[in-house]
Coordinates of C-alpha atoms in Angstrom, one line a residue:
X1 CA -0.4 -0.3 0.0
X2 CA 1.7 3.1 -0.7
X3 CA 1.5 6.1 1.5
X4 CA -0.4 8.8 0.6
X5 CA -3.7 5.8 0.6
X6 CA -2.6 4.5 4.7
X7 CA -2.5 8.6 5.5
X8 CA -5.4 9.2 3.5
X9 CA -7.0 6.1 5.6
X10 CA -5.3 7.3 9.0
X11 CA -7.4 10.4 7.8
X12 CA -10.3 9.2 7.4
X13 CA -10.5 6.7 11.1
X14 CA -13.0 4.9 9.7
X15 CA -13.3 1.3 10.2
X16 CA -13.8 0.7 5.8
X17 CA -10.2 2.5 6.8
X18 CA -8.8 0.0 9.5
X19 CA -9.6 -2.9 7.3
X20 CA -7.3 -1.0 4.1
X21 CA -4.2 -1.0 6.2
X22 CA -4.8 -4.1 8.5
X23 CA -1.4 -5.5 8.6
X24 CA 0.8 -2.2 7.8
X25 CA 2.9 -0.6 10.4
X26 CA 0.4 2.6 10.7
X27 CA -2.4 0.3 11.1
X28 CA -2.2 1.2 15.1
X29 CA -2.9 4.8 14.0
X30 CA -6.1 3.7 11.9
X31 CA -9.3 3.2 15.0
X32 CA -12.1 0.6 14.8
X33 CA -15.8 2.1 14.9
X34 CA -16.2 -0.5 17.7
X35 CA -14.1 1.5 20.3
X36 CA -10.9 3.8 20.6
X37 CA -8.0 4.1 22.7
X38 CA -8.1 7.3 24.9
X39 CA -3.6 7.9 23.7
X40 CA -4.9 7.4 20.0
X41 CA -4.6 10.8 18.2
X42 CA -8.2 11.9 16.1
X43 CA -8.4 14.7 13.5
X44 CA -9.9 17.2 15.5
X45 CA -14.0 18.2 13.8
X46 CA -14.0 21.7 12.6
X47 CA -17.9 23.1 11.2
X48 CA -18.3 22.9 7.7
X49 CA -15.3 20.3 7.4
X50 CA -16.4 17.6 4.9
X51 CA -17.5 14.3 6.5
X52 CA -18.9 11.2 5.9
X53 CA -20.7 7.8 7.9
X54 CA -17.6 6.6 9.4
X55 CA -15.4 9.0 9.9
X56 CA -14.7 9.3 14.0
X57 CA -13.3 12.4 15.3
X58 CA -12.6 14.5 18.5
X59 CA -14.9 17.1 18.8
X60 CA -15.4 20.4 21.3
X61 CA -17.9 19.4 24.0
X62 CA -20.2 22.5 23.4
X63 CA -20.2 21.4 19.0
X64 CA -22.1 18.6 20.5
X65 CA -25.8 18.7 20.1
X66 CA -28.5 15.7 22.8
X67 CA -30.2 14.3 20.7
X68 CA -34.6 15.3 20.8
X69 CA -35.0 11.6 20.8
X70 CA -32.6 10.5 23.1
X71 CA -33.9 7.9 24.8
X72 CA -32.6 7.7 28.5
X73 CA -34.5 9.8 31.9
X74 CA -33.4 8.3 34.7
X75 CA -29.6 7.0 35.9
X76 CA -28.4 4.6 38.3
X77 CA -25.9 7.4 40.6
X78 CA -23.4 4.5 41.5
X79 CA -23.4 3.2 37.3
X80 CA -22.1 7.1 36.9
X81 CA -20.3 7.3 39.6
X82 CA -18.0 4.2 38.2
X83 CA -17.9 5.5 34.7
X84 CA -16.8 8.7 35.8
X85 CA -14.0 7.4 37.7
X86 CA -13.0 5.6 34.2
X87 CA -13.4 8.4 32.3
X88 CA -11.0 10.5 35.0
X89 CA -8.6 7.4 35.3
X90 CA -8.0 5.6 31.3
X91 CA -10.0 8.5 29.2
X92 CA -12.5 7.7 26.8
X93 CA -12.3 4.2 25.7
X94 CA -15.7 3.6 23.4
X95 CA -17.3 6.2 20.8
X96 CA -20.0 8.2 21.0
X97 CA -21.7 8.3 17.9
X98 CA -23.3 11.4 16.4
X99 CA -25.3 11.9 13.5
X100 CA -24.2 12.6 10.3
X101 CA -25.2 16.6 9.5
X102 CA -27.8 18.4 7.3
X103 CA -26.1 20.2 4.6
X104 CA -24.4 23.6 6.1
X105 CA -25.2 22.5 9.8
X106 CA -22.6 23.2 12.2
X107 CA -23.3 21.0 15.2
X108 CA -23.0 17.2 15.4
X109 CA -26.0 15.4 17.1
X110 CA -25.2 12.4 19.5
X111 CA -27.3 9.7 18.9
X112 CA -25.4 7.7 21.9
X113 CA -23.0 9.3 24.2
X114 CA -24.9 11.6 26.2
X115 CA -23.9 10.2 29.5
X116 CA -20.3 10.4 28.8
X117 CA -20.6 14.1 27.1
X118 CA -22.1 14.9 30.5
X119 CA -19.6 13.5 33.0
X120 CA -16.4 14.8 30.5
X121 CA -17.7 18.4 30.6
X122 CA -17.8 17.6 35.0
X123 CA -14.3 16.6 34.6
X124 CA -13.1 19.2 32.7
X125 CA -12.3 17.8 29.1
X126 CA -12.6 20.1 26.7
X127 CA -13.9 17.3 24.1
X128 CA -14.8 13.9 23.0
X129 CA -14.6 11.0 20.5
X130 CA -17.7 9.9 17.8
X131 CA -18.0 8.0 15.3
X132 CA -20.2 9.6 12.6
X133 CA -22.9 7.8 11.8
X134 CA -26.3 7.5 9.6
X135 CA -29.6 9.1 11.0
X136 CA -32.6 7.3 10.7
X137 CA -34.9 8.2 8.0
X138 CA -37.2 9.5 9.5
X139 CA -37.6 10.6 13.2
X140 CA -39.5 7.6 14.7
X141 CA -36.6 5.4 13.1
X142 CA -34.2 7.5 14.7
X143 CA -36.2 7.0 18.0
X144 CA -35.6 2.8 17.3
X145 CA -32.3 3.1 16.6
X146 CA -31.2 5.0 19.6
X147 CA -33.1 3.3 21.9
X148 CA -31.5 0.1 20.9
X149 CA -27.9 1.6 21.0
X150 CA -28.5 3.0 24.0
X151 CA -30.2 -0.3 25.4
X152 CA -27.0 -2.4 24.5
X153 CA -25.1 0.2 26.5
X154 CA -27.4 -0.4 29.7
X155 CA -30.6 -1.6 29.7
X156 CA -33.3 1.3 28.9
X157 CA -36.2 1.3 31.9
X158 CA -39.8 1.5 32.1
X159 CA -39.4 5.3 33.5
X160 CA -37.3 5.8 30.8
X161 CA -40.1 4.6 28.4
X162 CA -43.2 6.3 29.7
X163 CA -41.8 9.5 30.6
X164 CA -40.5 10.3 27.2
X165 CA -44.0 8.3 25.9
X166 CA -45.9 11.0 27.4
X167 CA -43.6 13.8 25.5
X168 CA -44.1 12.8 23.0
X169 CA -47.8 12.5 23.7
X170 CA -48.0 16.2 25.1
X171 CA -45.1 17.3 21.9
X172 CA -48.0 16.1 19.1
X173 CA -50.7 17.7 21.0
X174 CA -49.1 20.6 21.2
X175 CA -48.1 21.0 18.0
X176 CA -51.2 19.9 16.9
X177 CA -49.8 16.5 15.3
X178 CA -51.6 13.5 14.4
X179 CA -51.3 10.3 17.0
X180 CA -49.4 8.1 15.6
X181 CA -50.6 4.3 15.7
X182 CA -50.1 2.4 19.0
X183 CA -48.4 0.1 17.2
X184 CA -45.8 2.6 15.9
X185 CA -45.8 3.8 19.2
X186 CA -45.2 0.5 21.2
X187 CA -42.3 0.4 18.7
X188 CA -40.5 3.8 19.0
X189 CA -40.5 3.7 22.4
X190 CA -40.0 -0.2 22.9
X191 CA -43.0 -1.2 24.8
X192 CA -43.8 -4.2 23.5
X193 CA -47.6 -3.7 22.9
X194 CA -49.9 -1.4 21.2
X195 CA -52.3 -2.4 24.6
X196 CA -49.7 -0.9 26.7
X197 CA -50.0 2.6 25.6
X198 CA -52.3 3.7 28.2
X199 CA -50.3 2.1 31.1
X200 CA -47.0 3.4 30.4
X201 CA -49.2 6.5 29.7
X202 CA -50.4 6.2 32.9
X203 CA -46.7 5.8 34.5
X204 CA -45.3 8.7 32.7
X205 CA -47.1 11.1 33.9
X206 CA -46.8 10.6 38.0
X207 CA -44.9 13.6 39.3
X208 CA -40.8 13.2 38.7
X209 CA -39.6 12.3 42.3
X210 CA -42.1 9.9 42.5
X211 CA -40.6 8.1 39.6
X212 CA -37.7 8.4 40.9
X213 CA -38.1 6.9 44.2
X214 CA -39.1 3.3 41.9
X215 CA -36.6 3.8 39.5
X216 CA -33.9 3.8 42.3
X217 CA -36.3 0.6 43.9
X218 CA -35.8 -0.7 40.5
X219 CA -39.6 -1.3 40.6
X220 CA -41.5 -3.9 37.7
X221 CA -44.3 -2.7 35.0
X222 CA -46.8 -4.1 36.6
X223 CA -46.2 -2.5 40.4
X224 CA -45.3 0.7 39.2
X225 CA -49.1 0.8 37.3
X226 CA -50.7 -0.1 39.8
X227 CA -48.9 2.5 42.2
X228 CA -49.8 4.9 39.0
X229 CA -53.3 4.0 39.7
X230 CA -53.4 4.1 43.3
X231 CA -51.4 8.2 42.7
X232 CA -54.7 8.8 40.3
X233 CA -57.1 8.4 42.4
X234 CA -55.4 10.0 46.1
X235 CA -54.0 12.8 44.1
X236 CA -51.6 12.9 47.4
X237 CA -47.4 12.5 47.0
X238 CA -46.7 11.5 50.7
X239 CA -49.1 9.2 51.4
X240 CA -48.0 8.0 47.5
X241 CA -44.3 7.7 48.8
X242 CA -45.2 5.8 52.1
X243 CA -46.4 3.1 49.8
X244 CA -43.7 3.0 47.6
X245 CA -41.4 2.7 51.2
X246 CA -43.5 0.4 52.0
X247 CA -43.7 -2.1 48.9
X248 CA -39.6 -2.3 49.2
X249 CA -39.9 -2.5 53.2
X250 CA -41.7 -5.9 53.0
X251 CA -40.4 -6.7 49.9
X252 CA -44.0 -7.0 48.4
X253 CA -44.9 -9.0 45.7
X254 CA -46.8 -7.9 43.1
X255 CA -50.2 -10.4 43.7
X256 CA -50.4 -8.7 47.6
X257 CA -50.1 -5.5 46.3
X258 CA -53.1 -6.6 43.7
X259 CA -55.3 -7.3 46.7
X260 CA -54.8 -4.2 48.7
X261 CA -55.4 -2.2 46.0
X262 CA -57.8 -4.0 44.9
X263 CA -61.2 -2.4 46.1
X264 CA -59.4 1.7 45.0
X265 CA -57.7 0.2 41.3
X266 CA -61.5 -1.1 40.7
X267 CA -63.2 2.4 41.4
X268 CA -60.4 3.5 40.0
X269 CA -60.9 1.8 36.7
X270 CA -64.3 0.8 36.5
X271 CA -66.0 5.2 36.6
X272 CA -69.4 5.7 36.4
X273 CA -71.0 7.8 34.2
X274 CA -72.7 10.7 35.3
X275 CA -75.4 13.1 34.2
X276 CA -72.9 15.6 33.2
X277 CA -72.9 13.8 29.5
X278 CA -71.4 16.3 26.8
X279 CA -72.2 15.1 23.4
X280 CA -68.8 15.0 20.7
X281 CA -68.8 14.3 16.7
X282 CA -68.0 10.5 16.6
X283 CA -64.5 11.0 14.9
X284 CA -64.6 7.9 12.6
X285 CA -66.0 7.9 9.4
X286 CA -68.7 4.7 9.1
X287 CA -68.9 3.0 6.4
X288 CA -71.9 3.2 4.5
X289 CA -74.3 3.9 7.4
X290 CA -73.8 0.1 8.2
X291 CA -73.6 1.4 12.1
X292 CA -75.6 4.0 13.7
X293 CA -76.2 5.0 17.1
X294 CA -74.6 8.1 19.3
X295 CA -70.9 8.4 21.3
X296 CA -70.9 10.9 24.3
X297 CA -67.7 11.1 26.3
X298 CA -68.5 12.0 30.6
X299 CA -66.9 13.9 32.4
X300 CA -65.3 11.0 34.5
X301 CA -63.0 10.6 31.1
X302 CA -65.8 8.1 29.7
X303 CA -66.6 7.6 26.1
X304 CA -69.4 6.2 26.0
X305 CA -70.4 4.2 22.0
X306 CA -74.0 3.5 21.8
X307 CA -73.8 1.5 18.1
X308 CA -76.8 -0.3 16.4
X309 CA -77.4 -2.4 13.2
X310 CA -77.7 0.0 9.6
X311 CA -80.2 -1.1 6.3
X312 CA -76.9 -3.3 5.7
X313 CA -77.7 -5.8 8.0
X314 CA -77.0 -7.4 11.0
X315 CA -72.9 -9.4 10.4
X316 CA -71.4 -5.7 8.6
X317 CA -71.9 -4.1 11.9
X318 CA -70.7 -7.0 13.2
X319 CA -67.5 -6.5 11.8
X320 CA -67.6 -3.1 12.0
X321 CA -68.2 -3.1 15.4
X322 CA -65.3 -5.4 16.0
X323 CA -63.3 -3.1 13.8
X324 CA -63.8 -0.4 16.0
X325 CA -63.3 -1.7 19.2
X326 CA -59.9 -3.0 17.5
X327 CA -58.9 0.9 16.1
X328 CA -59.3 1.8 20.0
X329 CA -57.3 -0.5 21.6
X330 CA -54.8 0.2 19.5
X331 CA -54.5 3.8 20.2
X332 CA -53.9 2.7 23.7
X333 CA -57.7 3.0 24.7
X334 CA -59.6 1.3 27.2
X335 CA -62.7 -1.2 26.2
X336 CA -64.4 -2.7 28.3
X337 CA -65.2 -6.3 28.2
X338 CA -69.1 -5.2 28.3
X339 CA -69.2 -3.4 25.2
X340 CA -70.8 -6.4 23.4
X341 CA -71.8 -6.5 19.2
X342 CA -74.9 -5.0 18.5
X343 CA -78.1 -7.1 18.7

């Protein structure tokens, strides 16, 4: 290999370039994408310089932006201390990931490495090492990629997912954006199923101090949801924090917690409609009049649908009724089993 080619590969700094010079005496100067030694010199990023996917760069911390779809919210203090001590003693051993910027952009957006950036700043370090990666084609795709790569470093928790979900739903409401289907929300935030959207939203609406305590106690999703339902009913932070302390102290299994909160959760799950019903237009197009009826939204938050077959007959009405229930569940709404097909 000619020296000029080796020099170009070193300046490139990508894993592909590392493969080109493998076995060459200069190969140790070319860094693989999987990591980097802190004592190896990297090209310094300058705003406006030409970039391509796979390049490894030294970037000023002020030139790195936090991703708007960063999935992590809560951090384990012991783990943070360990990472900080390692950075102080050994330097940065793992590359962060920064998105290939749009033409004209002067700063780089992190996909992964937000924690290291924060700790490097606390240590007084001016720069961070990153690899340039291809952005997702859409915001949703980038959110999934960010969640997956961060989850490999350290598991994204129920509480991270719940908070980011509710933030996203609030942003959609503020920006007057249509909500994605339940399956898209579940995929974007790693919920496992569209039926979990409502459950995670209930958890994500809890006060941050309460979420922090449950995160520290490593509560599972089922326990966190029961606590969230209790708090939604009591609306008393002190009372709910005491419940959390009791669960931790007694190492309370979920079945015992369910039994203890059974009566109040049953009440919370089945609010009784009041006479203060407000008529609302149904934002669903019913095909060719096969179903007709009315919709009411009660002050309790209950949406009541009364549907019956139209001129096209019973079989079409039943099929549409079943499909409507499915659609409501897909967007995270709770549909009672009592909602039988029309007679």
